[in-house]
Coordinates of C-alpha atoms and ligand atoms in Angstrom, one line a residue:
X18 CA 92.6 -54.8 105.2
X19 CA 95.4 -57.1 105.2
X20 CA 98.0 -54.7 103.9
X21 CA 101.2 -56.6 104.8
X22 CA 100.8 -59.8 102.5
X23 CA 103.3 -58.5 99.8
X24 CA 106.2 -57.4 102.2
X25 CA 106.6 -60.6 104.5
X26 CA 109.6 -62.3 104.2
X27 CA 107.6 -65.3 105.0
X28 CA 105.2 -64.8 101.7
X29 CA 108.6 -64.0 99.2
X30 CA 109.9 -67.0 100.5
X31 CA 106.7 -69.3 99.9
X32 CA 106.1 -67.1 96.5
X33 CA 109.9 -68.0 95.1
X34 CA 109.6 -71.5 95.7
X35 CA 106.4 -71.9 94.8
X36 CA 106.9 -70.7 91.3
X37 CA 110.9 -72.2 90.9
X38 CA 110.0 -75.5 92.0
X39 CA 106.5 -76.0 90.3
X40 CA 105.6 -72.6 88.2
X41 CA 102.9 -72.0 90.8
X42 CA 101.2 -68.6 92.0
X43 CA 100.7 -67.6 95.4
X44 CA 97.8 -64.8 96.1
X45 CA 95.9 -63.7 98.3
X46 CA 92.3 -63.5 98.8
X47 CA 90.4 -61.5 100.6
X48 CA 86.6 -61.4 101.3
X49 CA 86.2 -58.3 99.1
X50 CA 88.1 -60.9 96.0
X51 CA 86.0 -64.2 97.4
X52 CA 82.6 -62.2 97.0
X53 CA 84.2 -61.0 92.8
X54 CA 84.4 -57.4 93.9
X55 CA 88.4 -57.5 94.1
X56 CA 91.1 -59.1 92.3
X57 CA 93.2 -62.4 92.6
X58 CA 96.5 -63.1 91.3
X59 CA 96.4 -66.9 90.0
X60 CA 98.7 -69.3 87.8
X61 CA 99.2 -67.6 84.1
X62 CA 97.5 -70.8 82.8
X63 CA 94.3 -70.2 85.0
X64 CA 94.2 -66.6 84.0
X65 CA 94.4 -66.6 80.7
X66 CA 91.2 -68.6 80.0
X67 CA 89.1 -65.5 81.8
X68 CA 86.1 -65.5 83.4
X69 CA 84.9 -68.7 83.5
X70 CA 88.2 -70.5 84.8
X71 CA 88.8 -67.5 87.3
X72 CA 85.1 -67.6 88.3
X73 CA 85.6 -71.9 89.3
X74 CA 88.8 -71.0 91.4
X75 CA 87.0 -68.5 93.5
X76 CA 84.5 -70.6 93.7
X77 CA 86.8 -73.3 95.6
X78 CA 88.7 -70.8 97.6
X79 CA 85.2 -70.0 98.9
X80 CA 84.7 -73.3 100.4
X81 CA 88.1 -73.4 102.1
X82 CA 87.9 -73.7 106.0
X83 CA 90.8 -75.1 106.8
X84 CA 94.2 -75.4 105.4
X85 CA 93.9 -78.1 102.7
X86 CA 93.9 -79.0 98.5
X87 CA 90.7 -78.3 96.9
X88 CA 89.4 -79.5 93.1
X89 CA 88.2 -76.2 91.8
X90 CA 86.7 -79.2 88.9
X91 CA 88.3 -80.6 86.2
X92 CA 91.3 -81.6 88.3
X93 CA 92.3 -77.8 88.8
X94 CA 93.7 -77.7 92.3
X95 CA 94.1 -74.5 94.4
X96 CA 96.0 -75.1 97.5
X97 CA 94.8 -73.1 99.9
X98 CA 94.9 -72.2 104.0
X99 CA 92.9 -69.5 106.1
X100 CA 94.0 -66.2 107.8
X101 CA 92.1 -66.2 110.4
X102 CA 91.1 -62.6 112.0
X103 CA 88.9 -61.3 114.8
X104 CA 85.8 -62.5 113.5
X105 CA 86.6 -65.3 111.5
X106 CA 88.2 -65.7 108.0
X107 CA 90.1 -62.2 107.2
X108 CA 91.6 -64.2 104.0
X109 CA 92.9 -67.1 102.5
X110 CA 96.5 -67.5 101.3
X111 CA 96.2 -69.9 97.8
X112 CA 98.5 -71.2 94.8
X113 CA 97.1 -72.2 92.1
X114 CA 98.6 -74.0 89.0
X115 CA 98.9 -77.7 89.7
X116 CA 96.6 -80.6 88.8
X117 CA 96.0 -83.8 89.8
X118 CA 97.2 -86.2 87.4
X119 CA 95.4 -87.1 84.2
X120 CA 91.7 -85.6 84.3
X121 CA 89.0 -85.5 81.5
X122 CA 86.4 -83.4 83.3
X123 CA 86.2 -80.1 82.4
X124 CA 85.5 -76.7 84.8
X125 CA 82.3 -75.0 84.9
X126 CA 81.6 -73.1 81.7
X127 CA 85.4 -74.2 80.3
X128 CA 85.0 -75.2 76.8
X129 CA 86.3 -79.0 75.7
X130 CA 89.3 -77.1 73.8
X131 CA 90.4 -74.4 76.4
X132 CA 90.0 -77.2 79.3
X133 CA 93.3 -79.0 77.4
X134 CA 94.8 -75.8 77.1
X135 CA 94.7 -75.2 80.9
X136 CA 95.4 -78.8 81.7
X137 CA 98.7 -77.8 79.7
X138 CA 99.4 -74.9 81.2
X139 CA 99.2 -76.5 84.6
X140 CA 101.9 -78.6 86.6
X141 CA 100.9 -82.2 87.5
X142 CA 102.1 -82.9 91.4
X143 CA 102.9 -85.8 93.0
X144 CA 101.3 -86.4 96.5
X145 CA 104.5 -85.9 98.3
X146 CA 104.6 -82.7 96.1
X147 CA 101.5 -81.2 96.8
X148 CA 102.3 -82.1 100.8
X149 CA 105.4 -79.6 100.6
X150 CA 103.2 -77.0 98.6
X151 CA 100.6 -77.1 101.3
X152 CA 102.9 -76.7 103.8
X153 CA 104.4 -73.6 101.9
X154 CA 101.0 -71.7 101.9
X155 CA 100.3 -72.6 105.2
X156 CA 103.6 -70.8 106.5
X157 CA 103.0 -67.9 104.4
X158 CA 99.0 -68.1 105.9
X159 CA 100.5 -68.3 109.1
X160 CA 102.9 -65.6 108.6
X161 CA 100.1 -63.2 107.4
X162 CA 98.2 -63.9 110.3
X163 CA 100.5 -63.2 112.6
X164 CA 101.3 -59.7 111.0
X165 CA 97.8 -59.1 111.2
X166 CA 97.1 -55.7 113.4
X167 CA 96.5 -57.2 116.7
X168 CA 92.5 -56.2 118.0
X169 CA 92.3 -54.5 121.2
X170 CA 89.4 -54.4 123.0
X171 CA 87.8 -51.1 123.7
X172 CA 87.7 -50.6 127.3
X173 CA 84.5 -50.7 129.5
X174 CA 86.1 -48.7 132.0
X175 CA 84.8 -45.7 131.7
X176 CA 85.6 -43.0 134.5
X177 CA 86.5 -39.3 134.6
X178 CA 90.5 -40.3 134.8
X179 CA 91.0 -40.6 131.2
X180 CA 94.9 -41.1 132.1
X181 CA 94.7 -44.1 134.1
X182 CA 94.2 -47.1 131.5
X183 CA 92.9 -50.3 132.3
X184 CA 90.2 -52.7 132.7
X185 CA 91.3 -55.1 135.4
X186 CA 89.4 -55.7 138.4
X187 CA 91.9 -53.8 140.7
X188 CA 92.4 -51.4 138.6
X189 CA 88.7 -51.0 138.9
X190 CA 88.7 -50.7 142.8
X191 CA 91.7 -48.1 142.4
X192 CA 89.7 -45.5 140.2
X193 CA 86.5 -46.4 142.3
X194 CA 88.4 -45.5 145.5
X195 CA 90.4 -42.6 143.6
X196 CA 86.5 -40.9 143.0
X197 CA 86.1 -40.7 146.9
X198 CA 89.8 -40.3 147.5
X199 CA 89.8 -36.7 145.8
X200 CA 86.7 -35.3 147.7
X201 CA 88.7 -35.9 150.9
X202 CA 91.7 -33.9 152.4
X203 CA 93.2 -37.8 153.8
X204 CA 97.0 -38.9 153.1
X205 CA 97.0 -41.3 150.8
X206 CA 99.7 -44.4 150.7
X207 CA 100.0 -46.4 147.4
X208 CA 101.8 -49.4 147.8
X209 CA 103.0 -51.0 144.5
X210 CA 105.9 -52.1 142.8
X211 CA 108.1 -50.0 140.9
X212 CA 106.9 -48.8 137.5
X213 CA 103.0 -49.7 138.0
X214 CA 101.6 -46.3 138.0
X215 CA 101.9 -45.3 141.6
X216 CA 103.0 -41.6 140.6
X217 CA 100.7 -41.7 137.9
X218 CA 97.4 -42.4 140.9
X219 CA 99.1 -39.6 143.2
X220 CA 98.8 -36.9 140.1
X221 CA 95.3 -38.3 138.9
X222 CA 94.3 -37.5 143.1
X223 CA 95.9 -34.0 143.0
X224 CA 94.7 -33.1 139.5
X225 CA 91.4 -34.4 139.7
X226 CA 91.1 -32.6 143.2
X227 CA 90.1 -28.9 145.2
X228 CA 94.2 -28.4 145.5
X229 CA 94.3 -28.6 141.4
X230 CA 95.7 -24.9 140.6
X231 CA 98.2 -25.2 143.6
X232 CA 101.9 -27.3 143.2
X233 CA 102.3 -30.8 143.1
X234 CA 105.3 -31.9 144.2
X235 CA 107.2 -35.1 144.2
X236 CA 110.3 -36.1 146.2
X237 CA 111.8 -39.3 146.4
X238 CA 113.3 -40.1 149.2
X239 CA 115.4 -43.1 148.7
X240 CA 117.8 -40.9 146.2
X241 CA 119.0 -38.3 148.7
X242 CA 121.3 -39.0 151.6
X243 CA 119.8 -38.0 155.0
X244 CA 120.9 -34.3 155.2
X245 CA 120.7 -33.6 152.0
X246 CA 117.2 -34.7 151.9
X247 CA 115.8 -33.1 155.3
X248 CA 117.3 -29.6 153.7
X249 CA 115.1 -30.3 150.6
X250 CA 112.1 -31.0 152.4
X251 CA 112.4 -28.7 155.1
X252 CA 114.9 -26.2 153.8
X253 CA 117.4 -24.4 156.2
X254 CA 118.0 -21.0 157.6
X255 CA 121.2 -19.2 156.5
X256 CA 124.5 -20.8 158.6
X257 CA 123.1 -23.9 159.3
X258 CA 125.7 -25.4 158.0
X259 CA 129.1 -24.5 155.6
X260 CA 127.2 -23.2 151.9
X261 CA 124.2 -22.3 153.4
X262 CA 124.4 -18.7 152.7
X263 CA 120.6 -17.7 152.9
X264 CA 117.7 -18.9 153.8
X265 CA 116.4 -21.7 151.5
X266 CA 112.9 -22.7 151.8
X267 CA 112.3 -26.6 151.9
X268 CA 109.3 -28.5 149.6
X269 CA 107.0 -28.6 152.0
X270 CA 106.8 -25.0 151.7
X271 CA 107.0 -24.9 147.7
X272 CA 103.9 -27.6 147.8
X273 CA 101.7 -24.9 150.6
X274 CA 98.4 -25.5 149.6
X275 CA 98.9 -27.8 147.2
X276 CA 100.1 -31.9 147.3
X277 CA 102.8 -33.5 148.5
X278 CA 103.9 -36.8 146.8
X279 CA 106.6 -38.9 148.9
X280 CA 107.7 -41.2 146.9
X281 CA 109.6 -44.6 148.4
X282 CA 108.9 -43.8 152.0
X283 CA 110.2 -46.7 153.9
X284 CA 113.5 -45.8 152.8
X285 CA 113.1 -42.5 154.8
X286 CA 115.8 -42.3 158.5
X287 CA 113.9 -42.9 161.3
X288 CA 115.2 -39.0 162.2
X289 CA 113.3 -37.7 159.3
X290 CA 110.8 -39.8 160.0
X291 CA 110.2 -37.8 163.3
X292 CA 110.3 -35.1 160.8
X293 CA 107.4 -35.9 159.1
X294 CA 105.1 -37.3 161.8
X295 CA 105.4 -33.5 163.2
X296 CA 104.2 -32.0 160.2
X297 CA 101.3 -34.7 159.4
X298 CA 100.2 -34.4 163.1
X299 CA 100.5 -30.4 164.0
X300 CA 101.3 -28.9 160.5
X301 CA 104.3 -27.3 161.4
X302 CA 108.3 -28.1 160.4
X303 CA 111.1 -26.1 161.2
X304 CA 113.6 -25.5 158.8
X305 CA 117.5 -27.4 159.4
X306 CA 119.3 -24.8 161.3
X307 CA 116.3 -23.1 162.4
X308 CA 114.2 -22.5 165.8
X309 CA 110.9 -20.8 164.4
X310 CA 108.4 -23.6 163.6
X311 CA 106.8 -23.0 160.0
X312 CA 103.1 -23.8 159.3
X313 CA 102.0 -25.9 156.1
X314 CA 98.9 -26.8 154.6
X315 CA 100.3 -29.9 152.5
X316 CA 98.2 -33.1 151.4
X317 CA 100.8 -36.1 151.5
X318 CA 100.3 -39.1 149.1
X319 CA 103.0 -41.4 150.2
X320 CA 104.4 -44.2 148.1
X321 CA 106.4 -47.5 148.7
X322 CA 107.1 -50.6 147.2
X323 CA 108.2 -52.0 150.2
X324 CA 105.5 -53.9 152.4
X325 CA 105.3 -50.8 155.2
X326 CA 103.3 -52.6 157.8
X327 CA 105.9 -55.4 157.3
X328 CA 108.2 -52.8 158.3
X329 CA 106.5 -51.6 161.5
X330 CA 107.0 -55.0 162.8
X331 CA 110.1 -54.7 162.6
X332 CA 110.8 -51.5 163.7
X333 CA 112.2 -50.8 160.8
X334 CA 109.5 -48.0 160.1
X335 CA 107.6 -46.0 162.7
X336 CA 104.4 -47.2 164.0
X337 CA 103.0 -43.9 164.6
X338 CA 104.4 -42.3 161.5
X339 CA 102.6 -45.7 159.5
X340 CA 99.1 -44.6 161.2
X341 CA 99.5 -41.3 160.2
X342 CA 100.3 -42.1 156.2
X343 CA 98.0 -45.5 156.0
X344 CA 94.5 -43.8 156.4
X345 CA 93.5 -44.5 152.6
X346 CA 95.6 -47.3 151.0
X347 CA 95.3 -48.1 147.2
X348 CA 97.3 -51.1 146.1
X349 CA 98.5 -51.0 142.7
X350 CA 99.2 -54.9 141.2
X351 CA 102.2 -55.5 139.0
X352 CA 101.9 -55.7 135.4
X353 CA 101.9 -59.8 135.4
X354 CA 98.8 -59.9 137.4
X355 CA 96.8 -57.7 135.0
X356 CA 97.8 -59.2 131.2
X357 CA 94.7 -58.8 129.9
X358 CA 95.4 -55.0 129.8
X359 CA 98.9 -54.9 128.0
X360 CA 96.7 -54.8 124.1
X361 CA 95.0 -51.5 125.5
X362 CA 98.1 -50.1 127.6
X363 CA 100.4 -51.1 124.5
X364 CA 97.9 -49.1 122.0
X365 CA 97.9 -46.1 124.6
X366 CA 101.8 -45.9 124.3
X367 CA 101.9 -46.3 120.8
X368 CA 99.1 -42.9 120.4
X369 CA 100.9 -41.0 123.4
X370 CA 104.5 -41.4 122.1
X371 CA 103.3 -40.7 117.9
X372 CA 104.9 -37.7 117.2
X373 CA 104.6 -37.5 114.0
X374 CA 101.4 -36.1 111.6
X375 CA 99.1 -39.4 110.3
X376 CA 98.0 -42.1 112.1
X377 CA 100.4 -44.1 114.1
X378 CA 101.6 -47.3 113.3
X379 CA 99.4 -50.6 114.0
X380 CA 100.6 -53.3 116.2
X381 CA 100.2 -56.4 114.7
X382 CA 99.0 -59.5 116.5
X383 CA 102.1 -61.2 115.9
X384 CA 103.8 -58.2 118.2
X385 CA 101.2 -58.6 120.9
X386 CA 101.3 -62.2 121.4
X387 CA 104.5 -61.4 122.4
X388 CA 104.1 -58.9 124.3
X389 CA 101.2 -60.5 126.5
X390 CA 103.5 -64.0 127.0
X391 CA 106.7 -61.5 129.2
X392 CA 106.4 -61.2 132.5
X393 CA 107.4 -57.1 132.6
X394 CA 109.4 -57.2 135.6
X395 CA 109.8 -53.4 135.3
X396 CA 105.9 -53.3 134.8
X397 CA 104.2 -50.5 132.7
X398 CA 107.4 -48.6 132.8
X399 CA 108.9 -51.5 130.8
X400 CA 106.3 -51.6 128.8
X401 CA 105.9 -48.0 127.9
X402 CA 109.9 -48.3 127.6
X403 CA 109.9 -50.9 124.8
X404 CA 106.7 -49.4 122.9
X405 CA 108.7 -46.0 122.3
X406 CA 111.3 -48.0 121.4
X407 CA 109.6 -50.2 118.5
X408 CA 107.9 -46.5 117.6
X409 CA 111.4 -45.6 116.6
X410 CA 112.7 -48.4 114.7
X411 CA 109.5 -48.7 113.2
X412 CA 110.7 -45.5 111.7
X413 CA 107.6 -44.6 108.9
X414 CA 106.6 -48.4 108.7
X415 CA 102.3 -48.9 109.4
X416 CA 102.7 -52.0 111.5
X417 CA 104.6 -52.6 114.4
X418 CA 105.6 -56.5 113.9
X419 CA 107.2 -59.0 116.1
X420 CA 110.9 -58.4 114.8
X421 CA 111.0 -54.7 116.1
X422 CA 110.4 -56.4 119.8
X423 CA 113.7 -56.0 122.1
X424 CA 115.6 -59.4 122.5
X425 CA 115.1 -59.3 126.0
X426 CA 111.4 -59.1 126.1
X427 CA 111.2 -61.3 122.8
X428 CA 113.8 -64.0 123.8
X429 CA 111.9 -65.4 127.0
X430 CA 109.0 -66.8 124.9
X431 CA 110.0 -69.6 123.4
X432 CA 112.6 -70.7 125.8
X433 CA 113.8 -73.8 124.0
X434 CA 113.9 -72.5 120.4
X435 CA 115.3 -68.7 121.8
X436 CA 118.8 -68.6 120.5
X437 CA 121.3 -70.2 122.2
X438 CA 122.7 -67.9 125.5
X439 CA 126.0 -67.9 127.0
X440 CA 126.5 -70.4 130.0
X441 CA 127.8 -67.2 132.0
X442 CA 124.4 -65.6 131.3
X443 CA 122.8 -67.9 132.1
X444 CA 124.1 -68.3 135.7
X445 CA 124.5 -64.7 136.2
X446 CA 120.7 -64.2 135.5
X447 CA 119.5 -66.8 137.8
X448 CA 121.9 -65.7 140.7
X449 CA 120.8 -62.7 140.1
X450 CA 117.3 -63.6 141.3
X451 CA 118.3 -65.3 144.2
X452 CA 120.1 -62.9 145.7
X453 CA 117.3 -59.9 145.0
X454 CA 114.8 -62.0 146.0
X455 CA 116.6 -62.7 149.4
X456 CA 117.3 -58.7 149.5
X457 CA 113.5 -58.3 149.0
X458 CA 112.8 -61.0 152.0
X459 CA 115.2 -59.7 153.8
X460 CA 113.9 -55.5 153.2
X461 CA 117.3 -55.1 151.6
X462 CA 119.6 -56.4 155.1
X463 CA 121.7 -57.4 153.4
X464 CA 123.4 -59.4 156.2
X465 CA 120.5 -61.8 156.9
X466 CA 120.2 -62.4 153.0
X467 CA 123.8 -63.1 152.9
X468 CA 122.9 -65.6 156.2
X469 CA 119.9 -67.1 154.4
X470 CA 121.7 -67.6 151.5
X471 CA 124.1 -69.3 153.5
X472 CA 127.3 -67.2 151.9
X473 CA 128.8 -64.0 153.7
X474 CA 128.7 -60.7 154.2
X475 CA 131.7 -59.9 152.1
X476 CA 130.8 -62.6 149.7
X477 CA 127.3 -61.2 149.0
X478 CA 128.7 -57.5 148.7
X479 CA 131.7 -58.5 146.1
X480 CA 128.6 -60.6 144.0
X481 CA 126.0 -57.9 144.2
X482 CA 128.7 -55.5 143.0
X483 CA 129.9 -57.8 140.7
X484 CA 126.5 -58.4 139.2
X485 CA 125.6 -54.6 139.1
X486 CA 122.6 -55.0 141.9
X487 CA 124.1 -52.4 144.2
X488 CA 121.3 -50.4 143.0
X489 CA 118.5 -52.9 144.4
X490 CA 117.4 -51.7 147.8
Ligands
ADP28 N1 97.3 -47.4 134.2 C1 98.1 -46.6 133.5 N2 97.7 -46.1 132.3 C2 98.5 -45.4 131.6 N3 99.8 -45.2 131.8 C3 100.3 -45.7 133.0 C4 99.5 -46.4 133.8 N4 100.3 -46.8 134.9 C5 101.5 -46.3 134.7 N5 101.5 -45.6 133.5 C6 102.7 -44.9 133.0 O1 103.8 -45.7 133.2 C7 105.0 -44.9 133.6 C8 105.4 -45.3 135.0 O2 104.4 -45.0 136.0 P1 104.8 -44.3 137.4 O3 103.5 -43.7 137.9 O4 106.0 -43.5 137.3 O5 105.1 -45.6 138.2 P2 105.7 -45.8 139.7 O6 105.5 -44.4 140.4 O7 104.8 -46.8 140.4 O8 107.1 -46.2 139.6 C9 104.5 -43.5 133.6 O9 104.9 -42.9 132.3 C10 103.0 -43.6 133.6 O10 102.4 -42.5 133.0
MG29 MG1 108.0 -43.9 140.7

């Protein structure tokens, strides 16, 4: 059950002092040993009297609830402390070979003459001694613990879109919406930040949906510039322009009868936006170049991260186009405000991205903890991101511990104890923020964030550059 004891660097450490220092043994016990149907490593002394003397240990490691020294009779001490799992004790981490001082009683069924050879055989600790012990088996308890496989909950959730994990109570409303949401021919807008599933919902609604056998197709349109992009959604007629030498039919026309997904919408020109009211209103787009209208049967799911109503005010996205889109809207939350699914999201990573024949590794609770405690700014992309990543330096390891975690999402934990940063990091980090959170007040205008942030225009360009956010909308 606990399968890591023997390779912590924690335990080795507690184990070699233990036995240079005082010539104790450090086992462990678990409830299969405490109940006499497993085996216990103890103190040679302890050992070699058999049954009886083994038989009064267990019987004191029994009784442990708490870290702490206990008399196992006849002044045989086992120092001992918990592991404490899911549901309860999973263990307890002991030494054993000390005594207390100078004792005549004798253990449990220990004969007069091998009592004095085990008295011998064990070491006689001070109180300051027996402190430092403890506190040797409680690190190696604790370190146990925390390599423990972490427990994840079994979801409750259950619904016919196996792919969409989660428990939380959005995510609840999404797949109840998403039932009613396929039976209807509706666009669909998901608003979300990047990296929380939006494309993920818009596949679930095509797949799970009467357009299943035709194409689903996804364009985003923040990553084309203007005419590049209206030829790939529209397509041209031979000589609209220099290169076009035939006809080239646009995605709308690939995705007839099938699903459109439009991802990043509000960064779409307010030409193309005219664009794409026509089709959504009459079903019909003509081709760049051309003067024959083309008719489409297309279901759009649109997605933004961008607040698109926000927008509309001011007039930064079309109000008509924004009735046309917003008839069903799902809101997908950001990792941070749905922690209590990172355990069951993590585990689904760890099973989709096992490639190899056997079980995958476990993550161990130490791992999770920190896992749950970052704030996945890149949200279950991130997240998917770093568990393929452990799943390779894992390599053929059965646990997925704490030290294969990525600096960045390990560092921010314990903030004062993380090692020591750079000044310049520092500062670039937290300007950083500033600036791409006034970008994000600001719908990336960039000259009312350099205004707000009372700096200017140039300024703002030469830092953002500087700082590599010229990606950031
Ligand atoms: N609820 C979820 N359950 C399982 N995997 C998810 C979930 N949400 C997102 N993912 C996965 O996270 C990654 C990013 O999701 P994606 O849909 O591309 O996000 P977005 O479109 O919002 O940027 C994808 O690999 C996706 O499969
Ligand atoms: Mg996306």
């Amino acid at each position: 059950m606990i399968s890591s004891f023997d390779t912590l660097a924690e335990v080795a450490f507690a184990r070699d002092l233990l036995r240079r220092w005082w010539g104790l043994e450090l086992g462990l016990a678990d409830p299969a040993a405490l109940d006499g149907r497993g085996t216990v490593r103890l103190a040679a002394a302890v050992d070699a009297l058999g049954a009886s003397a083994v038989a009064a240990v267990i019987a004191a490691l029994r009784t442990v609830k708490k870290p702490g020294i206990v008399d196992a009779g006849g002044g045989v001490l086992v120092i001992a402390a918990p592991v404490m799992g899911d549901k309860g004790i999973a263990g307890i981490v002991y030494a054993t070979g000390a005594r207390a001082g100078d004792v005549t009683a004798v253990p449990e069924g220990v004969t007069p003459s091998e009592a004095s050879q085990l008295q011998a055989g064990l070491t006689a600790l001070s109180p300051p001694e027996l402190e430092r012990a403890r506190d040797l088996v409680v690190g190696a308890a604790n370190a146990v613990e925390r390599a423990q496989p972490a427990v994840i909950p079994p979801t409750t959730n259950v619904h016919p879109f196996t792919e969409i994990v989660g428990d939380a109570p959005a995510v609840r409303d999404v797949v109840k919406l998403l039932t009613k949401i396929v039976r209807s021919e509706a666009t669909v807008l998901i608003h979300g930040e990047s990296g929380t599933g939006k494309e993920l919902i818009a596949r679930a609604i095509h797949y799970h949906g009467p357009r299943a056998k035709k194409p689903f197709v996804v364009q985003n349109c923040s990553a084309f510039n203007d005419n590049l992009l209206e030829s790939a959604l529209f397509g041209h007629v031979r000589g609209a322009f220099t290169g076009a030498v035939k006809d080239q039919p646009g995605l709308f026309q690939v995705a007839d009868g099938g699903t459109f997904f439009l991802d990043e919408i509000g960064d779409m020109s307010a030409a193309l936006q005219v664009k794409l009211l026509r089709v959504l209103q009459e079903g019909t787009l003509m081709p760049v170049g051309g003067t024959k209208a083309i008719k489409v049967d297309v279901r759009i799911i649109a997605a933004s991260h961008k607040d698109l109503a926000h927008m509309v005010q001011h007039k930064m996205f079309r109000e008509d186009l924004f009735y046309r889109v917003n008839v069903l809207k799902i809101t997908v939350p950001p990792l941070r405000e749905r922690v209590a699914d990172i355990p069951r999201l993590a585990q689904h990573f760890i099973t989709k991205h096992w490639r190899s024949p056997g079980a995958p590794p476990k993550l161990s609770q130490g791992a999770l903890s920190r896992l749950v405690a970052y704030p996945w700014p890149g949200n279950i992309r991130e997240l998917e991101n770093e568990m393929e990543r452990m799943l390779v330096l894992a390599g053929d390891a059965q646990e997925l511990t704490a030290g294969m975690i990525s600096a960045r999402v390990a560092g921010i934990v314990n903030g004062a104890q993380s090692a020591p940063r750079p000044l310049r990091d520092v500062l670039a980090t937290s300007e950083a923020e500033v600036i791409v959170s006034a970008l994000g007040r600001h719908l990336g205008d960039r000259a009312a964030a350099a205004a707000d942030l009372d700096v200017s225009g140039p300024y703002l360009d030469a830092r953002i550059l500087s700082l590599g956010l010229d990606h950031v909308p």
